[in-house]
mmCIF file of the C-alpha atoms, coordinates in Angstrom:
data_MODEL
# 
_entry.id   MODEL 
# 
loop_
_atom_site.group_PDB 
_atom_site.id 
_atom_site.type_symbol 
_atom_site.label_atom_id 
_atom_site.label_alt_id 
_atom_site.label_comp_id 
_atom_site.label_asym_id 
_atom_site.label_entity_id 
_atom_site.label_seq_id 
_atom_site.pdbx_PDB_ins_code 
_atom_site.Cartn_x 
_atom_site.Cartn_y 
_atom_site.Cartn_z 
_atom_site.occupancy 
_atom_site.B_iso_or_equiv 
_atom_site.pdbx_formal_charge 
_atom_site.auth_seq_id 
_atom_site.auth_comp_id 
_atom_site.auth_asym_id 
_atom_site.auth_atom_id 
_atom_site.pdbx_PDB_model_num 
ATOM 1   C CA . MET A 1 1   ? 17.406  15.773  22.386  1.00 0.00 ? 1   MET A CA 1 
ATOM 2   C CA . SER A 1 2   ? 15.063  14.597  25.144  1.00 0.00 ? 2   SER A CA 1 
ATOM 3   C CA . GLN A 1 3   ? 13.124  11.340  25.433  1.00 0.00 ? 3   GLN A CA 1 
ATOM 4   C CA . LYS A 1 4   ? 9.961   13.259  24.629  1.00 0.00 ? 4   LYS A CA 1 
ATOM 5   C CA . THR A 1 5   ? 11.555  14.438  21.372  1.00 0.00 ? 5   THR A CA 1 
ATOM 6   C CA . LEU A 1 6   ? 12.405  10.833  20.484  1.00 0.00 ? 6   LEU A CA 1 
ATOM 7   C CA . ILE A 1 7   ? 8.777   9.857   21.012  1.00 0.00 ? 7   ILE A CA 1 
ATOM 8   C CA . TRP A 1 8   ? 7.625   12.658  18.701  1.00 0.00 ? 8   TRP A CA 1 
ATOM 9   C CA . ILE A 1 9   ? 10.166  11.600  16.060  1.00 0.00 ? 9   ILE A CA 1 
ATOM 10  C CA . ALA A 1 10  ? 8.773   8.047   16.161  1.00 0.00 ? 10  ALA A CA 1 
ATOM 11  C CA . ILE A 1 11  ? 5.172   9.322   15.981  1.00 0.00 ? 11  ILE A CA 1 
ATOM 12  C CA . GLY A 1 12  ? 6.039   11.650  13.091  1.00 0.00 ? 12  GLY A CA 1 
ATOM 13  C CA . TRP A 1 13  ? 7.678   8.784   11.212  1.00 0.00 ? 13  TRP A CA 1 
ATOM 14  C CA . GLY A 1 14  ? 4.557   6.664   11.706  1.00 0.00 ? 14  GLY A CA 1 
ATOM 15  C CA . ILE A 1 15  ? 2.241   9.407   10.451  1.00 0.00 ? 15  ILE A CA 1 
ATOM 16  C CA . LEU A 1 16  ? 4.484   10.019  7.423   1.00 0.00 ? 16  LEU A CA 1 
ATOM 17  C CA . THR A 1 17  ? 4.517   6.283   6.635   1.00 0.00 ? 17  THR A CA 1 
ATOM 18  C CA . LEU A 1 18  ? 0.717   6.154   6.702   1.00 0.00 ? 18  LEU A CA 1 
ATOM 19  C CA . PHE A 1 19  ? 0.472   9.284   4.533   1.00 0.00 ? 19  PHE A CA 1 
ATOM 20  C CA . ASN A 1 20  ? 2.912   7.802   2.021   1.00 0.00 ? 20  ASN A CA 1 
ATOM 21  C CA . TYR A 1 21  ? 0.994   4.519   1.923   1.00 0.00 ? 21  TYR A CA 1 
ATOM 22  C CA . TYR A 1 22  ? -2.378  6.092   1.223   1.00 0.00 ? 22  TYR A CA 1 
ATOM 23  C CA . TYR A 1 23  ? -1.690  9.334   -0.620  1.00 0.00 ? 23  TYR A CA 1 
ATOM 24  C CA . MET A 1 24  ? 1.859   9.926   -1.884  1.00 0.00 ? 24  MET A CA 1 
ATOM 25  C CA . ASN A 1 25  ? 2.433   9.315   -5.586  1.00 0.00 ? 25  ASN A CA 1 
ATOM 26  C CA . PHE A 1 26  ? 5.427   7.278   -6.705  1.00 0.00 ? 26  PHE A CA 1 
ATOM 27  C CA . PHE A 1 27  ? 7.391   10.153  -8.255  1.00 0.00 ? 27  PHE A CA 1 
ATOM 28  C CA . PHE A 1 28  ? 7.588   12.186  -5.038  1.00 0.00 ? 28  PHE A CA 1 
ATOM 29  C CA . LEU A 1 29  ? 7.799   9.065   -2.876  1.00 0.00 ? 29  LEU A CA 1 
ATOM 30  C CA . ALA A 1 30  ? 11.026  7.979   -4.569  1.00 0.00 ? 30  ALA A CA 1 
ATOM 31  C CA . PHE A 1 31  ? 12.742  11.302  -3.805  1.00 0.00 ? 31  PHE A CA 1 
ATOM 32  C CA . GLU A 1 32  ? 11.364  11.417  -0.266  1.00 0.00 ? 32  GLU A CA 1 
ATOM 33  C CA . TRP A 1 33  ? 12.611  7.861   0.374   1.00 0.00 ? 33  TRP A CA 1 
ATOM 34  C CA . ILE A 1 34  ? 16.148  8.787   -0.678  1.00 0.00 ? 34  ILE A CA 1 
ATOM 35  C CA . PHE A 1 35  ? 16.348  11.902  1.509   1.00 0.00 ? 35  PHE A CA 1 
ATOM 36  C CA . LEU A 1 36  ? 14.655  10.230  4.473   1.00 0.00 ? 36  LEU A CA 1 
ATOM 37  C CA . CYS A 1 37  ? 17.022  7.233   4.362   1.00 0.00 ? 37  CYS A CA 1 
ATOM 38  C CA . LEU A 1 38  ? 19.993  9.562   4.066   1.00 0.00 ? 38  LEU A CA 1 
ATOM 39  C CA . GLY A 1 39  ? 18.849  11.753  6.951   1.00 0.00 ? 39  GLY A CA 1 
ATOM 40  C CA . LEU A 1 40  ? 18.123  8.822   9.273   1.00 0.00 ? 40  LEU A CA 1 
ATOM 41  C CA . PHE A 1 41  ? 21.420  7.104   8.424   1.00 0.00 ? 41  PHE A CA 1 
ATOM 42  C CA . ILE A 1 42  ? 23.399  10.287  9.114   1.00 0.00 ? 42  ILE A CA 1 
ATOM 43  C CA . GLY A 1 43  ? 21.466  10.714  12.359  1.00 0.00 ? 43  GLY A CA 1 
ATOM 44  C CA . PHE A 1 44  ? 22.349  7.148   13.317  1.00 0.00 ? 44  PHE A CA 1 
ATOM 45  C CA . LEU A 1 45  ? 26.056  7.678   12.546  1.00 0.00 ? 45  LEU A CA 1 
ATOM 46  C CA . ILE A 1 46  ? 26.120  10.856  14.648  1.00 0.00 ? 46  ILE A CA 1 
ATOM 47  C CA . GLN A 1 47  ? 24.468  9.131   17.597  1.00 0.00 ? 47  GLN A CA 1 
ATOM 48  C CA . LEU A 1 48  ? 26.719  6.079   17.191  1.00 0.00 ? 48  LEU A CA 1 
ATOM 49  C CA . ALA A 1 49  ? 29.840  8.284   17.195  1.00 0.00 ? 49  ALA A CA 1 
ATOM 50  C CA . LYS A 1 50  ? 28.654  10.027  20.368  1.00 0.00 ? 50  LYS A CA 1 
ATOM 51  C CA . LEU A 1 51  ? 27.929  6.640   21.924  1.00 0.00 ? 51  LEU A CA 1 
ATOM 52  C CA . VAL A 1 52  ? 31.351  5.194   21.085  1.00 0.00 ? 52  VAL A CA 1 
ATOM 53  C CA . MET A 1 53  ? 33.405  8.319   21.796  1.00 0.00 ? 53  MET A CA 1 
ATOM 54  C CA . GLY A 1 54  ? 31.441  9.407   24.852  1.00 0.00 ? 54  GLY A CA 1 
ATOM 55  C CA . PRO A 1 55  ? 31.746  8.328   28.508  1.00 0.00 ? 55  PRO A CA 1 
ATOM 56  C CA . PRO A 1 56  ? 32.425  4.622   29.190  1.00 0.00 ? 56  PRO A CA 1 
ATOM 57  C CA . ASN A 1 57  ? 28.988  4.160   30.723  1.00 0.00 ? 57  ASN A CA 1 
ATOM 58  C CA . PRO A 1 58  ? 26.518  5.900   28.417  1.00 0.00 ? 58  PRO A CA 1 
ATOM 59  C CA . GLY A 1 59  ? 23.095  6.729   29.766  1.00 0.00 ? 59  GLY A CA 1 
ATOM 60  C CA . HIS A 1 60  ? 19.891  5.080   28.616  1.00 0.00 ? 60  HIS A CA 1 
ATOM 61  C CA . LEU A 1 61  ? 18.932  8.135   26.560  1.00 0.00 ? 61  LEU A CA 1 
ATOM 62  C CA . ARG A 1 62  ? 22.079  7.939   24.415  1.00 0.00 ? 62  ARG A CA 1 
ATOM 63  C CA . ILE A 1 63  ? 21.406  4.254   23.698  1.00 0.00 ? 63  ILE A CA 1 
ATOM 64  C CA . GLN A 1 64  ? 17.747  5.009   22.939  1.00 0.00 ? 64  GLN A CA 1 
ATOM 65  C CA . LYS A 1 65  ? 18.738  7.737   20.447  1.00 0.00 ? 65  LYS A CA 1 
ATOM 66  C CA . THR A 1 66  ? 21.115  5.426   18.613  1.00 0.00 ? 66  THR A CA 1 
ATOM 67  C CA . GLY A 1 67  ? 18.600  2.566   18.618  1.00 0.00 ? 67  GLY A CA 1 
ATOM 68  C CA . LEU A 1 68  ? 15.724  4.722   17.381  1.00 0.00 ? 68  LEU A CA 1 
ATOM 69  C CA . PHE A 1 69  ? 17.632  6.154   14.423  1.00 0.00 ? 69  PHE A CA 1 
ATOM 70  C CA . LEU A 1 70  ? 18.844  2.674   13.486  1.00 0.00 ? 70  LEU A CA 1 
ATOM 71  C CA . ILE A 1 71  ? 15.371  1.133   13.686  1.00 0.00 ? 71  ILE A CA 1 
ATOM 72  C CA . LEU A 1 72  ? 13.738  3.951   11.696  1.00 0.00 ? 72  LEU A CA 1 
ATOM 73  C CA . PHE A 1 73  ? 16.494  3.780   9.082   1.00 0.00 ? 73  PHE A CA 1 
ATOM 74  C CA . VAL A 1 74  ? 16.029  0.010   8.631   1.00 0.00 ? 74  VAL A CA 1 
ATOM 75  C CA . LEU A 1 75  ? 12.223  0.287   8.482   1.00 0.00 ? 75  LEU A CA 1 
ATOM 76  C CA . THR A 1 76  ? 12.494  3.119   5.939   1.00 0.00 ? 76  THR A CA 1 
ATOM 77  C CA . PHE A 1 77  ? 15.122  1.406   3.809   1.00 0.00 ? 77  PHE A CA 1 
ATOM 78  C CA . PHE A 1 78  ? 13.068  -1.819  3.752   1.00 0.00 ? 78  PHE A CA 1 
ATOM 79  C CA . GLN A 1 79  ? 9.775   0.037   3.444   1.00 0.00 ? 79  GLN A CA 1 
ATOM 80  C CA . SER A 1 80  ? 7.986   -3.079  2.207   1.00 0.00 ? 80  SER A CA 1 
ATOM 81  C CA . TRP A 1 81  ? 8.025   -4.386  5.816   1.00 0.00 ? 81  TRP A CA 1 
ATOM 82  C CA . PRO A 1 82  ? 5.882   -1.651  7.414   1.00 0.00 ? 82  PRO A CA 1 
ATOM 83  C CA . ASN A 1 83  ? 3.804   -1.370  4.234   1.00 0.00 ? 83  ASN A CA 1 
ATOM 84  C CA . SER A 1 84  ? 3.009   -5.085  4.427   1.00 0.00 ? 84  SER A CA 1 
ATOM 85  C CA . ILE A 1 85  ? 1.756   -4.671  7.998   1.00 0.00 ? 85  ILE A CA 1 
ATOM 86  C CA . ILE A 1 86  ? -0.363  -1.646  7.025   1.00 0.00 ? 86  ILE A CA 1 
ATOM 87  C CA . GLU A 1 87  ? -1.780  -3.570  4.048   1.00 0.00 ? 87  GLU A CA 1 
ATOM 88  C CA . LYS A 1 88  ? -2.884  -6.509  6.223   1.00 0.00 ? 88  LYS A CA 1 
ATOM 89  C CA . LEU A 1 89  ? -4.481  -4.223  8.811   1.00 0.00 ? 89  LEU A CA 1 
ATOM 90  C CA . ASP A 1 90  ? -6.111  -2.176  6.055   1.00 0.00 ? 90  ASP A CA 1 
ATOM 91  C CA . TRP A 1 91  ? -7.738  -5.286  4.605   1.00 0.00 ? 91  TRP A CA 1 
ATOM 92  C CA . LEU A 1 92  ? -9.063  -6.430  7.990   1.00 0.00 ? 92  LEU A CA 1 
ATOM 93  C CA . ILE A 1 93  ? -10.426 -2.995  8.911   1.00 0.00 ? 93  ILE A CA 1 
ATOM 94  C CA . LEU A 1 94  ? -11.981 -2.125  5.538   1.00 0.00 ? 94  LEU A CA 1 
ATOM 95  C CA . GLU A 1 95  ? -13.078 -5.560  4.279   1.00 0.00 ? 95  GLU A CA 1 
ATOM 96  C CA . ASN A 1 96  ? -16.756 -4.892  4.997   1.00 0.00 ? 96  ASN A CA 1 
ATOM 97  C CA . ARG A 1 97  ? -16.569 -1.444  3.369   1.00 0.00 ? 97  ARG A CA 1 
ATOM 98  C CA . ARG A 1 98  ? -15.120 -2.955  0.192   1.00 0.00 ? 98  ARG A CA 1 
ATOM 99  C CA . ASN A 1 99  ? -17.776 -5.686  0.160   1.00 0.00 ? 99  ASN A CA 1 
ATOM 100 C CA . GLU A 1 100 ? -20.408 -2.971  0.443   1.00 0.00 ? 100 GLU A CA 1 
ATOM 101 C CA . ILE A 1 101 ? -18.911 -1.205  -2.590  1.00 0.00 ? 101 ILE A CA 1 
ATOM 102 C CA . VAL A 1 102 ? -18.903 -4.492  -4.537  1.00 0.00 ? 102 VAL A CA 1 
ATOM 103 C CA . ASN A 1 103 ? -22.615 -4.888  -3.820  1.00 0.00 ? 103 ASN A CA 1 
ATOM 104 C CA . GLN A 1 104 ? -23.266 -1.311  -4.973  1.00 0.00 ? 104 GLN A CA 1 
ATOM 105 C CA . VAL A 1 105 ? -21.470 -2.054  -8.245  1.00 0.00 ? 105 VAL A CA 1 
ATOM 106 C CA . LYS A 1 106 ? -23.529 -5.225  -8.722  1.00 0.00 ? 106 LYS A CA 1 
ATOM 107 C CA . ARG A 1 107 ? -26.731 -3.264  -8.165  1.00 0.00 ? 107 ARG A CA 1 
ATOM 108 C CA . GLY A 1 108 ? -25.635 -0.664  -10.698 1.00 0.00 ? 108 GLY A CA 1 
ATOM 109 C CA . GLU A 1 109 ? -25.380 2.118   -8.128  1.00 0.00 ? 109 GLU A CA 1 
ATOM 110 C CA . LEU A 1 110 ? -21.679 2.656   -8.893  1.00 0.00 ? 110 LEU A CA 1 
ATOM 111 C CA . ASN A 1 111 ? -20.421 2.832   -12.469 1.00 0.00 ? 111 ASN A CA 1 
ATOM 112 C CA . PRO A 1 112 ? -17.471 4.317   -14.389 1.00 0.00 ? 112 PRO A CA 1 
ATOM 113 C CA . ASN A 1 113 ? -17.978 8.062   -14.087 1.00 0.00 ? 113 ASN A CA 1 
ATOM 114 C CA . VAL A 1 114 ? -14.888 9.915   -15.341 1.00 0.00 ? 114 VAL A CA 1 
ATOM 115 C CA . SER A 1 115 ? -14.485 11.438  -18.782 1.00 0.00 ? 115 SER A CA 1 
ATOM 116 C CA . TRP A 1 116 ? -10.894 10.365  -19.269 1.00 0.00 ? 116 TRP A CA 1 
ATOM 117 C CA . ASN A 1 117 ? -11.299 6.599   -18.770 1.00 0.00 ? 117 ASN A CA 1 
ATOM 118 C CA . GLY A 1 118 ? -14.150 4.185   -19.468 1.00 0.00 ? 118 GLY A CA 1 
ATOM 119 C CA . ILE A 1 119 ? -13.496 1.820   -16.550 1.00 0.00 ? 119 ILE A CA 1 
ATOM 120 C CA . ILE A 1 120 ? -12.636 4.194   -13.677 1.00 0.00 ? 120 ILE A CA 1 
ATOM 121 C CA . CYS A 1 121 ? -15.195 5.043   -11.002 1.00 0.00 ? 121 CYS A CA 1 
ATOM 122 C CA . GLU A 1 122 ? -14.392 7.920   -8.682  1.00 0.00 ? 122 GLU A CA 1 
ATOM 123 C CA . LEU A 1 123 ? -16.012 6.998   -5.385  1.00 0.00 ? 123 LEU A CA 1 
ATOM 124 C CA . PRO A 1 124 ? -18.355 9.639   -3.919  1.00 0.00 ? 124 PRO A CA 1 
ATOM 125 C CA . PHE A 1 125 ? -16.332 9.970   -0.700  1.00 0.00 ? 125 PHE A CA 1 
ATOM 126 C CA . GLU A 1 126 ? -12.738 10.695  0.259   1.00 0.00 ? 126 GLU A CA 1 
ATOM 127 C CA . PHE A 1 127 ? -12.627 8.840   3.567   1.00 0.00 ? 127 PHE A CA 1 
ATOM 128 C CA . PRO A 1 128 ? -12.097 6.046   4.384   1.00 0.00 ? 128 PRO A CA 1 
ATOM 129 C CA . VAL A 1 129 ? -9.467  5.431   1.716   1.00 0.00 ? 129 VAL A CA 1 
ATOM 130 C CA . VAL A 1 130 ? -10.478 2.068   0.241   1.00 0.00 ? 130 VAL A CA 1 
ATOM 131 C CA . SER A 1 131 ? -8.427  2.556   -2.937  1.00 0.00 ? 131 SER A CA 1 
ATOM 132 C CA . ASN A 1 132 ? -5.116  4.387   -2.697  1.00 0.00 ? 132 ASN A CA 1 
ATOM 133 C CA . GLY A 1 133 ? -4.195  7.276   -4.950  1.00 0.00 ? 133 GLY A CA 1 
ATOM 134 C CA . GLY A 1 134 ? -7.543  9.045   -5.086  1.00 0.00 ? 134 GLY A CA 1 
ATOM 135 C CA . ASN A 1 135 ? -10.275 6.581   -4.010  1.00 0.00 ? 135 ASN A CA 1 
ATOM 136 C CA . ASP A 1 136 ? -10.881 5.521   -7.603  1.00 0.00 ? 136 ASP A CA 1 
ATOM 137 C CA . ILE A 1 137 ? -11.802 1.930   -8.423  1.00 0.00 ? 137 ILE A CA 1 
ATOM 138 C CA . VAL A 1 138 ? -11.699 -0.006  -11.682 1.00 0.00 ? 138 VAL A CA 1 
ATOM 139 C CA . ILE A 1 139 ? -14.918 -1.672  -12.847 1.00 0.00 ? 139 ILE A CA 1 
ATOM 140 C CA . TRP A 1 140 ? -14.968 -4.363  -15.504 1.00 0.00 ? 140 TRP A CA 1 
ATOM 141 C CA . ARG A 1 141 ? -18.384 -5.700  -16.536 1.00 0.00 ? 141 ARG A CA 1 
ATOM 142 C CA . ASN A 1 142 ? -19.251 -8.688  -18.693 1.00 0.00 ? 142 ASN A CA 1 
ATOM 143 C CA . GLU A 1 143 ? -22.874 -8.245  -19.675 1.00 0.00 ? 143 GLU A CA 1 
ATOM 144 C CA . GLU A 1 144 ? -23.105 -11.636 -21.378 1.00 0.00 ? 144 GLU A CA 1 
ATOM 145 C CA . ARG A 1 145 ? -22.036 -13.570 -18.290 1.00 0.00 ? 145 ARG A CA 1 
ATOM 146 C CA . ASN A 1 146 ? -23.457 -10.995 -15.862 1.00 0.00 ? 146 ASN A CA 1 
ATOM 147 C CA . THR A 1 147 ? -20.162 -10.783 -13.979 1.00 0.00 ? 147 THR A CA 1 
ATOM 148 C CA . VAL A 1 148 ? -18.127 -7.958  -12.490 1.00 0.00 ? 148 VAL A CA 1 
ATOM 149 C CA . THR A 1 149 ? -14.476 -7.436  -11.652 1.00 0.00 ? 149 THR A CA 1 
ATOM 150 C CA . ILE A 1 150 ? -13.511 -4.589  -9.331  1.00 0.00 ? 150 ILE A CA 1 
ATOM 151 C CA . GLU A 1 151 ? -9.990  -3.417  -8.531  1.00 0.00 ? 151 GLU A CA 1 
ATOM 152 C CA . PHE A 1 152 ? -9.083  -1.466  -5.401  1.00 0.00 ? 152 PHE A CA 1 
ATOM 153 C CA . TRP A 1 153 ? -5.576  -0.031  -5.570  1.00 0.00 ? 153 TRP A CA 1 
ATOM 154 C CA . ILE A 1 154 ? -3.088  -0.764  -2.812  1.00 0.00 ? 154 ILE A CA 1 
ATOM 155 C CA . PHE A 1 155 ? -0.426  1.095   -4.763  1.00 0.00 ? 155 PHE A CA 1 
ATOM 156 C CA . ARG A 1 156 ? -1.419  2.960   -7.911  1.00 0.00 ? 156 ARG A CA 1 
ATOM 157 C CA . ASN A 1 157 ? 1.184   2.820   -10.630 1.00 0.00 ? 157 ASN A CA 1 
ATOM 158 C CA . PHE A 1 158 ? 2.881   5.980   -11.843 1.00 0.00 ? 158 PHE A CA 1 
ATOM 159 C CA . PHE A 1 159 ? 5.305   5.878   -14.766 1.00 0.00 ? 159 PHE A CA 1 
ATOM 160 C CA . GLU A 1 160 ? 6.692   2.303   -14.809 1.00 0.00 ? 160 GLU A CA 1 
ATOM 161 C CA . ALA A 1 161 ? 6.104   1.446   -11.156 1.00 0.00 ? 161 ALA A CA 1 
ATOM 162 C CA . PRO A 1 162 ? 4.133   -1.837  -10.853 1.00 0.00 ? 162 PRO A CA 1 
ATOM 163 C CA . GLN A 1 163 ? 0.774   -1.469  -9.190  1.00 0.00 ? 163 GLN A CA 1 
ATOM 164 C CA . LYS A 1 164 ? -0.756  -3.553  -6.415  1.00 0.00 ? 164 LYS A CA 1 
ATOM 165 C CA . GLN A 1 165 ? -4.442  -4.128  -5.887  1.00 0.00 ? 165 GLN A CA 1 
ATOM 166 C CA . PHE A 1 166 ? -7.186  -5.986  -4.082  1.00 0.00 ? 166 PHE A CA 1 
ATOM 167 C CA . VAL A 1 167 ? -9.399  -7.584  -6.727  1.00 0.00 ? 167 VAL A CA 1 
ATOM 168 C CA . TYR A 1 168 ? -12.941 -8.875  -6.475  1.00 0.00 ? 168 TYR A CA 1 
ATOM 169 C CA . THR A 1 169 ? -14.181 -10.931 -9.405  1.00 0.00 ? 169 THR A CA 1 
ATOM 170 C CA . ASN A 1 170 ? -16.896 -13.480 -10.099 1.00 0.00 ? 170 ASN A CA 1 
ATOM 171 C CA . ASP A 1 171 ? -15.837 -13.748 -13.761 1.00 0.00 ? 171 ASP A CA 1 
ATOM 172 C CA . PRO A 1 172 ? -14.486 -17.284 -14.453 1.00 0.00 ? 172 PRO A CA 1 
ATOM 173 C CA . THR A 1 173 ? -12.162 -16.041 -17.206 1.00 0.00 ? 173 THR A CA 1 
ATOM 174 C CA . LYS A 1 174 ? -10.547 -13.426 -14.991 1.00 0.00 ? 174 LYS A CA 1 
ATOM 175 C CA . ILE A 1 175 ? -10.356 -15.854 -12.069 1.00 0.00 ? 175 ILE A CA 1 
ATOM 176 C CA . GLN A 1 176 ? -8.464  -18.258 -14.334 1.00 0.00 ? 176 GLN A CA 1 
ATOM 177 C CA . LYS A 1 177 ? -5.991  -15.523 -15.344 1.00 0.00 ? 177 LYS A CA 1 
ATOM 178 C CA . ILE A 1 178 ? -5.379  -14.536 -11.732 1.00 0.00 ? 178 ILE A CA 1 
ATOM 179 C CA . GLU A 1 179 ? -4.953  -18.168 -10.668 1.00 0.00 ? 179 GLU A CA 1 
ATOM 180 C CA . GLU A 1 180 ? -2.391  -18.637 -13.446 1.00 0.00 ? 180 GLU A CA 1 
ATOM 181 C CA . LYS A 1 181 ? -0.593  -15.506 -12.261 1.00 0.00 ? 181 LYS A CA 1 
ATOM 182 C CA . ILE A 1 182 ? -0.487  -16.899 -8.718  1.00 0.00 ? 182 ILE A CA 1 
ATOM 183 C CA . LYS A 1 183 ? 1.004   -20.209 -9.935  1.00 0.00 ? 183 LYS A CA 1 
ATOM 184 C CA . LYS A 1 184 ? 3.767   -18.408 -11.868 1.00 0.00 ? 184 LYS A CA 1 
ATOM 185 C CA . ASP A 1 185 ? 4.613   -16.032 -9.006  1.00 0.00 ? 185 ASP A CA 1 
ATOM 186 C CA . ARG A 1 186 ? 8.063   -16.961 -7.689  1.00 0.00 ? 186 ARG A CA 1 
ATOM 187 C CA . PHE A 1 187 ? 8.156   -14.068 -5.208  1.00 0.00 ? 187 PHE A CA 1 
ATOM 188 C CA . LYS A 1 188 ? 4.699   -14.650 -3.691  1.00 0.00 ? 188 LYS A CA 1 
ATOM 189 C CA . ASN A 1 189 ? 3.299   -11.213 -4.484  1.00 0.00 ? 189 ASN A CA 1 
ATOM 190 C CA . ASN A 1 190 ? -0.037  -12.638 -5.632  1.00 0.00 ? 190 ASN A CA 1 
ATOM 191 C CA . TRP A 1 191 ? -2.443  -14.729 -3.600  1.00 0.00 ? 191 TRP A CA 1 
ATOM 192 C CA . LYS A 1 192 ? -6.075  -15.602 -2.995  1.00 0.00 ? 192 LYS A CA 1 
ATOM 193 C CA . ILE A 1 193 ? -7.529  -13.889 0.082   1.00 0.00 ? 193 ILE A CA 1 
ATOM 194 C CA . LYS A 1 194 ? -10.855 -15.700 0.129   1.00 0.00 ? 194 LYS A CA 1 
ATOM 195 C CA . GLU A 1 195 ? -13.604 -16.696 -2.296  1.00 0.00 ? 195 GLU A CA 1 
ATOM 196 C CA . ASN A 1 196 ? -13.658 -14.207 -5.216  1.00 0.00 ? 196 ASN A CA 1 
ATOM 197 C CA . TRP A 1 197 ? -11.065 -11.949 -3.558  1.00 0.00 ? 197 TRP A CA 1 
ATOM 198 C CA . TYR A 1 198 ? -7.395  -11.702 -4.561  1.00 0.00 ? 198 TYR A CA 1 
ATOM 199 C CA . ARG A 1 199 ? -4.328  -9.631  -3.854  1.00 0.00 ? 199 ARG A CA 1 
ATOM 200 C CA . THR A 1 200 ? -2.356  -9.047  -7.057  1.00 0.00 ? 200 THR A CA 1 
ATOM 201 C CA . TYR A 1 201 ? 0.821   -7.332  -8.205  1.00 0.00 ? 201 TYR A CA 1 
ATOM 202 C CA . GLY A 1 202 ? 1.502   -5.765  -11.608 1.00 0.00 ? 202 GLY A CA 1 
ATOM 203 C CA . GLU A 1 203 ? -0.731  -5.610  -14.653 1.00 0.00 ? 203 GLU A CA 1 
ATOM 204 C CA . LEU A 1 204 ? -3.570  -8.140  -14.611 1.00 0.00 ? 204 LEU A CA 1 
ATOM 205 C CA . TRP A 1 205 ? -4.957  -8.356  -18.100 1.00 0.00 ? 205 TRP A CA 1 
ATOM 206 C CA . GLU A 1 206 ? -1.881  -7.808  -20.280 1.00 0.00 ? 206 GLU A CA 1 
# 
């Protein structure tokens, strides 16, 4: 295994992590996570055994192999670490795009448009991915108060997996519910990003 191969392994892992973050559904992701962790851990043990049982002065490449498999295993096992970094970068890069979508919803240019759900809007583009799991957003309208609440998925729930989302709302009732959720959050999974924008975890309106 050459140094060039190690570089390609690291690049492949990065691409796979991005694909999983934006596109992979939870059911397949769970199985992939298990096999990937197992494969990387076995790879680390093999490289560690060669490092320990090999010549007294191992070359840089042998150390790099062992270190790479260990780092990738740790980052895969604790996948919330790289996902957290991607999430923060995603918000910074796509903040203006999401604000543009909010304005389109306010102007009535975007509305729920699927037959199977009365609050889901399938966005008319596939890239950039502003809402994971299909570029669908959730639109809640309150005609009496003339307010809107829009959810952009960070992680779209499948089965019993809790979802994560960026939420825009100018509805005082929903703001109050989110603020209460933030106060009760012991694990700091919910927070206010800026005026009218929140990052939330789990069901919002249960």
